[in-house]
Coordinates of C-alpha atoms in Angstrom, one line a residue:
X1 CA 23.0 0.0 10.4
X2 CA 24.7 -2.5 8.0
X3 CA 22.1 -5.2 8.8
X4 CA 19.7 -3.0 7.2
X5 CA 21.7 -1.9 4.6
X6 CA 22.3 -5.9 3.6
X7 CA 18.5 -6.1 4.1
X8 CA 18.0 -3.2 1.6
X9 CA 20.6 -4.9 -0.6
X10 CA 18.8 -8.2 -0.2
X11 CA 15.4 -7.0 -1.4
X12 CA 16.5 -4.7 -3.8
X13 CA 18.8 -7.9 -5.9
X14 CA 14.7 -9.7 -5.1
X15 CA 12.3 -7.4 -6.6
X16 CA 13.5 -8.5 -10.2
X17 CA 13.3 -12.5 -9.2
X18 CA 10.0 -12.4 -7.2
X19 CA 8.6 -10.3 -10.0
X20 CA 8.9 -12.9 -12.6
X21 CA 7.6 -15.4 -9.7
X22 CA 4.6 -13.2 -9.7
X23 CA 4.0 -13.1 -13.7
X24 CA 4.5 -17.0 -13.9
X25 CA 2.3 -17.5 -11.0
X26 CA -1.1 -15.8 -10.8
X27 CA -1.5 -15.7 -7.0
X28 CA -5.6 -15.8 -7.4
X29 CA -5.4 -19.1 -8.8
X30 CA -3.6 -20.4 -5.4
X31 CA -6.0 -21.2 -2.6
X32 CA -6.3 -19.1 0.2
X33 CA -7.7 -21.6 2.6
X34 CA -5.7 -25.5 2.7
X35 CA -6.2 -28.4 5.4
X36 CA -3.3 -29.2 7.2
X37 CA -3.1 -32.8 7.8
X38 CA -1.9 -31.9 11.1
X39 CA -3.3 -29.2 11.8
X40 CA -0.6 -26.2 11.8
X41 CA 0.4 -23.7 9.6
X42 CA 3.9 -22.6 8.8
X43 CA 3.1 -19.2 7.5
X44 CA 0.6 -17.1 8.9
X45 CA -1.3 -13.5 8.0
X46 CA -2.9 -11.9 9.9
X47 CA -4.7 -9.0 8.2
X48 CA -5.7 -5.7 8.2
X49 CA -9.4 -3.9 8.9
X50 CA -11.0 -4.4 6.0
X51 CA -11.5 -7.5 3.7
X52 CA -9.2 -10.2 2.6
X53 CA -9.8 -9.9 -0.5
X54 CA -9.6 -5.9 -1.0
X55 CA -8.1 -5.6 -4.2
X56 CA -5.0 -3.8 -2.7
X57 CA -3.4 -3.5 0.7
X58 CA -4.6 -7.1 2.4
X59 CA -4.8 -8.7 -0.5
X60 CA -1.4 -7.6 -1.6
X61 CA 0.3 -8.5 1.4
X62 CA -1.6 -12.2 1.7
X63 CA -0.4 -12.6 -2.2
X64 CA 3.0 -12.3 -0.8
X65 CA 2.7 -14.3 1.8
X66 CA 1.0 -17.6 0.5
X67 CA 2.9 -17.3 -3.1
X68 CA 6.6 -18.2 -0.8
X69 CA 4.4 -20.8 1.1
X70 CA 2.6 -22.3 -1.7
X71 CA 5.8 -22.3 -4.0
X72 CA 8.2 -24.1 -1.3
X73 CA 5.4 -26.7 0.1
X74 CA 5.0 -25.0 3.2
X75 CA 1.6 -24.4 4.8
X76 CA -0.7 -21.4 5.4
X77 CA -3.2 -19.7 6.6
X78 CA -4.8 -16.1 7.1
X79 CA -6.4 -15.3 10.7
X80 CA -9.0 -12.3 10.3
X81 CA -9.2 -10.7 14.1
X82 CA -12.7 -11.1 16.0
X83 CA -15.1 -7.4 15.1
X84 CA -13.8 -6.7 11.6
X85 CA -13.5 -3.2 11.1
X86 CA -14.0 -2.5 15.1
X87 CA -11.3 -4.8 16.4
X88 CA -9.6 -4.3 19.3
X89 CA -5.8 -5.1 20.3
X90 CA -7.1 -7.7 21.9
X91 CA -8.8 -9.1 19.0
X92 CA -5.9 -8.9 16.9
X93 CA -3.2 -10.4 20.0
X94 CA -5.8 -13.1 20.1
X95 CA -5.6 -13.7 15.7
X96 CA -1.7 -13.7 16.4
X97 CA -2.1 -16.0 19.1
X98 CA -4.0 -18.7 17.5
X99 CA -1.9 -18.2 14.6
X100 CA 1.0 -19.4 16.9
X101 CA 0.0 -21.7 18.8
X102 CA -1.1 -23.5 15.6
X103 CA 2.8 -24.1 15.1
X104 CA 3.5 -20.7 12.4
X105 CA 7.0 -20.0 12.0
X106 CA 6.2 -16.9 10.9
X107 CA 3.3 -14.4 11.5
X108 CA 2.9 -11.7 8.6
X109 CA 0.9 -8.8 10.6
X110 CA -0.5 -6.2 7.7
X111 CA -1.2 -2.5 8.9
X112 CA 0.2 0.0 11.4
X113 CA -3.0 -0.6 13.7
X114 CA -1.2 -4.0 14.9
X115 CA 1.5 -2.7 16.4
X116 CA 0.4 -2.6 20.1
X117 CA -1.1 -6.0 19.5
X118 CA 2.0 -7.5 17.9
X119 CA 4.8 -5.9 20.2
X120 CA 2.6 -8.6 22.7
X121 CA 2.8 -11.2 21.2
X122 CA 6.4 -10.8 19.7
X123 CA 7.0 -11.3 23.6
X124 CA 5.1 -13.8 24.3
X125 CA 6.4 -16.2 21.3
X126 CA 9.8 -15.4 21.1
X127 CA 10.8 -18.4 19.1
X128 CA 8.1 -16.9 16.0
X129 CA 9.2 -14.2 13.5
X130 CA 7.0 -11.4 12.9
X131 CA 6.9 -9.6 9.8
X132 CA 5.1 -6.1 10.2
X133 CA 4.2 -4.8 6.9
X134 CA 3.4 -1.1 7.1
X135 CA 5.2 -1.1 10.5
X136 CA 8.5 -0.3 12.5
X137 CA 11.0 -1.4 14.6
X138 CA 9.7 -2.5 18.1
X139 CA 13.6 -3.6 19.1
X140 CA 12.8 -7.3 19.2
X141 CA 15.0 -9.4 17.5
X142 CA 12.2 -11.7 16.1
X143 CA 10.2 -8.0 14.6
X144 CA 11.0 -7.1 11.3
X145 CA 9.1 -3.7 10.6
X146 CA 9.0 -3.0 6.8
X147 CA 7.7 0.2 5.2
X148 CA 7.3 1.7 2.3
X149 CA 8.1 5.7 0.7
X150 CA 4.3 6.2 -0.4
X151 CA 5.2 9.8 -0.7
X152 CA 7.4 9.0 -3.8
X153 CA 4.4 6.9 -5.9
X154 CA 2.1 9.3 -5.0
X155 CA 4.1 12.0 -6.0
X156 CA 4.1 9.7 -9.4
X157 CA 0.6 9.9 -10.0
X158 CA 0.1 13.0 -9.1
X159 CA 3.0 14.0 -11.4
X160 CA 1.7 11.8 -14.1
X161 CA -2.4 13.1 -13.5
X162 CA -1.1 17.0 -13.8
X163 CA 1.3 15.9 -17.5
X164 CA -1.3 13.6 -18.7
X165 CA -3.9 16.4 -18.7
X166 CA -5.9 16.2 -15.8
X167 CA -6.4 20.0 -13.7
X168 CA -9.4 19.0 -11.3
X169 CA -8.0 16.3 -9.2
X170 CA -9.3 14.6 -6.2
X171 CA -8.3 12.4 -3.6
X172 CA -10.2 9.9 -1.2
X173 CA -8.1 8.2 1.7
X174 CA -8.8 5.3 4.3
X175 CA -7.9 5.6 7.9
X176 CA -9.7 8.7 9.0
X177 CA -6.5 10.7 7.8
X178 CA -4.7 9.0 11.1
X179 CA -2.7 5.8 9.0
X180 CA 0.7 6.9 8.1
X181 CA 1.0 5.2 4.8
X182 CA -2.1 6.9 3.3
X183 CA -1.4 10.4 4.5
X184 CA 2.2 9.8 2.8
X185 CA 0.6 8.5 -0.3
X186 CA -1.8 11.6 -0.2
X187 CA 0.9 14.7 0.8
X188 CA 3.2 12.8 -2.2
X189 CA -0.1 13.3 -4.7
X190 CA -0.3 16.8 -3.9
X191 CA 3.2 17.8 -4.3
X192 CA 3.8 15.5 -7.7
X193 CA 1.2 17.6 -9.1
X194 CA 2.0 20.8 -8.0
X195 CA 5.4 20.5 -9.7
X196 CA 4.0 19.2 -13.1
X197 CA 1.6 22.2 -12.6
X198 CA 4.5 24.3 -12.2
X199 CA 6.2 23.0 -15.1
X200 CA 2.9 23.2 -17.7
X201 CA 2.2 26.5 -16.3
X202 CA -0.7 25.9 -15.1
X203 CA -3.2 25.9 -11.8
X204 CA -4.5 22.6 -10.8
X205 CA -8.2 21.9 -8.4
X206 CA -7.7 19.4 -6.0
X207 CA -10.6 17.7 -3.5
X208 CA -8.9 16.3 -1.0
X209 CA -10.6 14.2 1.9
X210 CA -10.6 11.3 4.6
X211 CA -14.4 11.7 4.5
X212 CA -16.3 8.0 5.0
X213 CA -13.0 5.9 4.7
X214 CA -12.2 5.5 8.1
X215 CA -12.4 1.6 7.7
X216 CA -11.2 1.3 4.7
X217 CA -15.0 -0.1 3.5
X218 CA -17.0 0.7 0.3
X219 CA -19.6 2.7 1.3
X220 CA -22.9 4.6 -0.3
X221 CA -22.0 7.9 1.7
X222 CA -18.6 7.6 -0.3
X223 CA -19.8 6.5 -3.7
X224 CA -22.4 10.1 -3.4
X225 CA -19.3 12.5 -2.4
X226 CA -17.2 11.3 -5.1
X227 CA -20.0 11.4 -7.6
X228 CA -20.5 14.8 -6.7
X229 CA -16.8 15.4 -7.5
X230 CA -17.2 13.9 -10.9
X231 CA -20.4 16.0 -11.6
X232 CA -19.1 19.3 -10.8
X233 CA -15.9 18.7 -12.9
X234 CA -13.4 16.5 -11.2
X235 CA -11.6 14.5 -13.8
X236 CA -9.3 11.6 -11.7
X237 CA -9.9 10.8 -8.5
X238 CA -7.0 8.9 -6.6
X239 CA -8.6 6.0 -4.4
X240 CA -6.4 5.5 -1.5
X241 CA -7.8 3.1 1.0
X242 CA -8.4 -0.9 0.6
X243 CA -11.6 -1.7 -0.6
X244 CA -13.0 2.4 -0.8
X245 CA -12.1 1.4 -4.4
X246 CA -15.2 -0.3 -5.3
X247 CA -17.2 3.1 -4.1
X248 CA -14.8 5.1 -5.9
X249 CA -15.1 3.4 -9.3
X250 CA -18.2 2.6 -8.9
X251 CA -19.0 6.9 -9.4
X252 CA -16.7 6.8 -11.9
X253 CA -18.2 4.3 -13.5
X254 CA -21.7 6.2 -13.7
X255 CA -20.2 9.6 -15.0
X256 CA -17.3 9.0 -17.1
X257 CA -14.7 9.8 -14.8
X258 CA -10.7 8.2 -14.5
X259 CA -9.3 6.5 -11.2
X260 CA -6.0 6.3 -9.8
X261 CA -5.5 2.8 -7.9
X262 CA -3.3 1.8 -4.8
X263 CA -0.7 -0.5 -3.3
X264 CA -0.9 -2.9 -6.7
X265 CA -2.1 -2.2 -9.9
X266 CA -5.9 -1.9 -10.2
X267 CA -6.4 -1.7 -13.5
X268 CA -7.4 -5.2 -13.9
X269 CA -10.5 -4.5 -11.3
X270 CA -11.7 -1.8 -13.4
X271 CA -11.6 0.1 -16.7
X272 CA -11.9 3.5 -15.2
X273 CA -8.1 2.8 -13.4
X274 CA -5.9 4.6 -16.3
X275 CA -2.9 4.7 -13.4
X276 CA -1.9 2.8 -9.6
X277 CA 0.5 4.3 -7.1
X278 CA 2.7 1.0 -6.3
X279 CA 4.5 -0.1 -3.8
X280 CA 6.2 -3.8 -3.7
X281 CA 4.0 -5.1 -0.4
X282 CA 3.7 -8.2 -2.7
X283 CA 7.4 -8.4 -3.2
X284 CA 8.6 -6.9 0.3
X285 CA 5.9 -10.0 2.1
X286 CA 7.3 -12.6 0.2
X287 CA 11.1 -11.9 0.7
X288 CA 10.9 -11.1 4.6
X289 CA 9.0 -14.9 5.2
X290 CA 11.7 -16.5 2.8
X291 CA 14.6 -15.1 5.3
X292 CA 12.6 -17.3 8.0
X293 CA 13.0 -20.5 6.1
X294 CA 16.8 -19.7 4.0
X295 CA 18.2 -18.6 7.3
X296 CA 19.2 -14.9 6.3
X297 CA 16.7 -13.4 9.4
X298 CA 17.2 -10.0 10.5
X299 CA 15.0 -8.0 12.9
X300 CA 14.9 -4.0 12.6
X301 CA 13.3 -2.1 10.1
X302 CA 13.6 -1.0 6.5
X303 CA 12.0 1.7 4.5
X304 CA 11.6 0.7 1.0
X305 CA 10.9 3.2 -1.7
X306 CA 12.5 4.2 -5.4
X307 CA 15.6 2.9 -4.9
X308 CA 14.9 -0.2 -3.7
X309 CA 12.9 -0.7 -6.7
X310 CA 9.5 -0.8 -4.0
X311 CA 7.4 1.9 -5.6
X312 CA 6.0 3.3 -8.8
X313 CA 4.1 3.3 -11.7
X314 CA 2.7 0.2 -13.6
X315 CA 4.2 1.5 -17.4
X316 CA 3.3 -2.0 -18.7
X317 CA -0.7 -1.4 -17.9
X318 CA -1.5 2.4 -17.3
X319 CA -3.9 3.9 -20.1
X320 CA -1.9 7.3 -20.0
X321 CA -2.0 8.9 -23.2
X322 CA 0.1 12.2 -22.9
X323 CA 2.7 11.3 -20.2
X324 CA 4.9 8.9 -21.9
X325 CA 7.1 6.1 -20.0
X326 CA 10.7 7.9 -21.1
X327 CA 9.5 11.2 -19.0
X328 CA 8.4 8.6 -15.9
X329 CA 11.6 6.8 -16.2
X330 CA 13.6 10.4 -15.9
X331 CA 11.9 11.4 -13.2
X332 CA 12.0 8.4 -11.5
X333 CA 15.7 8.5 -12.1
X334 CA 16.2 11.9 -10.6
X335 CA 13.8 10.7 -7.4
X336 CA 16.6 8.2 -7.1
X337 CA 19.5 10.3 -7.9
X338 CA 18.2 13.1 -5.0
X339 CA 17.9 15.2 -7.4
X340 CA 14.0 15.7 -6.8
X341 CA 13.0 16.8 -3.4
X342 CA 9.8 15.0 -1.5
X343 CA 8.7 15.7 1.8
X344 CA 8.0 12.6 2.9
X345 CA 5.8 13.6 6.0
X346 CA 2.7 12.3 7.1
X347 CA 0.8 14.8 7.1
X348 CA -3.1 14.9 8.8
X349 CA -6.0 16.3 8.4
X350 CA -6.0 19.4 6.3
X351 CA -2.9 19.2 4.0
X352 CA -3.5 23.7 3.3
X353 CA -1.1 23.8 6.5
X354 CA 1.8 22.1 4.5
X355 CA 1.0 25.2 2.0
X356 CA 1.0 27.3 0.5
X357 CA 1.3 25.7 -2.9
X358 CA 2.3 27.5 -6.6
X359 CA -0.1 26.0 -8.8
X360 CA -1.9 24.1 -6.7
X361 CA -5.6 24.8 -4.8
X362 CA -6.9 22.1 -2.4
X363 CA -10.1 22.0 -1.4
X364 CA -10.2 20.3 2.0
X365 CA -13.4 18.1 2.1
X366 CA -14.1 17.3 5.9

């Protein structure tokens, strides 16, 4: 327990230094591929279904990754497992694999769908950290599982959607309705606005579904249901799944409807994002590969959220009109302070069975 608690304290004292790292340093202007002269790689990633460059939860994690390399001279490179979005555990042992025996000190695994793959090769290279970013704890001292308290910034948006204005909401999530993170981020949505409902006095239309994101890929299915949404009256639709955000804005886009991003803030990808549900994979990346090279190493897990300073709200970007940045900042505070209850469950499928809710209807799209 007080190795993670020195971890927690590690990353929390972080956030505010690799931050300003971030702002001084656009990670899209550093390269994503380099030759090694001889042919290894210090720093490895090894990513997600989906594509590199998905605007969110690879992308995020890679940013983290190569902005430590790239700023300390190291070198690096990201592995993409054989099948894309049908890879097997043996396609992604076989990423983590070449990744090793290519001399990485450190192997930065993104997604919870690694974890059979990486607990093999965690064995088999004992003398390689892994970093396993929307993960756990395996009980290998070279595994560092890191996650994140998605309920909390989704309970944020949803909180901010419901005071801002918005009564029809929707929300479209990646991974089937079987990956942790997104189920989190979508119960936390629900519940946020339930209790601004609650507070306005009003009654609030959620569509909810895990319809066509099961590989977290844009697709024309997706970009008709959520058009749909926006033509029968849904005002904001939360996008919560990798690169689904391009079918997701894409509708909005064509009828005049809002988006909430994911994972980083999205507004800069498009000017239908008036909000993003954060959470510091960026930050949290680049401070777990820096304890491989300063020494400071610790296997485990941590769970990242408010306190940490690991989720929340982009106040600097979002195009939020009503909900000012004082009333986020108080309830952000009273998150922290335990003062504001979240049930941080995963929950599948059908979130009616969490029910019932005050001033809340969800429409369960299947």
């Amino acid at each position: 327990m007080k190795k993670f608690l020195a971890l927690f304290l590690a990353l929390a004292l972080c956030m505010g230094a690799v931050s300003a790292i971030a702002e001084a340093v656009n990670p899209a202007d550093i390269e994503d591929t380099i030759t090694s002269p001889d042919g290894t790689y210090a720093v490895a990633f090894v990513t997600d279904v989906g594509q590199l460059k998905d605007k969110s939860f690879n992308e995020g994690t890679w940013n983290g990754a190569k902005l430590y390399a790239a700023e300390k001279g190291l070198t690096y490179k990201y592995y993409q497992p054989a099948n894309g979005d049908k890879a097997t555990d043996d396609d992604r042992f076989d990423a983590m694999k070449a990744a090793a025996e290519a001399g990485a000190k450190v192997i930065v695994a993104a997604g919870f769908m690694q974890g059979t793959a990486l607990e093999k090769a965690a064995k088999a290279y004992p003398d390689v950290k892994f970093v396993f970013i929307d993960g756990w704890s395996l009980g290998l001292d070279n595994v560092v599982g890191v996650a994140f308290k998605e309920e909390q910034c989704g309970y944020f948006a949803g909180y901010a959607a419901v005071k801002e204005g918005f009564t029809k909401l929707g929300f479209a999530g990646g991974g089937g309705g079987t990956n942790p993170a997104c189920m989190r981020y979508g119960y936390g949505f629900i519940q946020g606005a339930n209790k601004a409902a609650a507070e306005l006095g009003r009654q609030v239309d959620i569509k909810f579904t895990w319809a066509y994101g099961a590989s977290f890929s844009p697709s024309a299915e997706l970009q008709t249901l959520i058009s749909g949404w926006y033509e029968t009256g849904t005002e904001v639709v939360f996008s919560c799944g990798g690169s689904i955000f391009d079918s997701i804005t894409a509708a909005a886009s064509a009828n005049d409807g809002a988006v909430i991003g994911v994972d980083v803030d999205q507004s800069f990808q498009s000017d239908t994002v008036v909000t993003s549900a954060l959470k510091g994979i960026t930050e949290g990346t680049y401070q777990m590969v820096a304890t491989v090279f300063d020494g400071t190493w610790q296997g485990g897990a941590v769970s990242l959220g408010v306190n940490e300073n690991a989720v929340g709200l982009p106040v600097d970007t979002w195009s939020l009109e009503n909900y000012h940045v004082d009333e986020y900042e108080a309830l952000k505070a009273a998150v922290a302070a335990g003062e504001v209850a979240i049930d941080d469950a995963a929950a599948e499928g059908d979130p009616n069975a969490k029910g019932p809710w005050s001033n809340v209807t969800v429409d369960y799209v299947e």
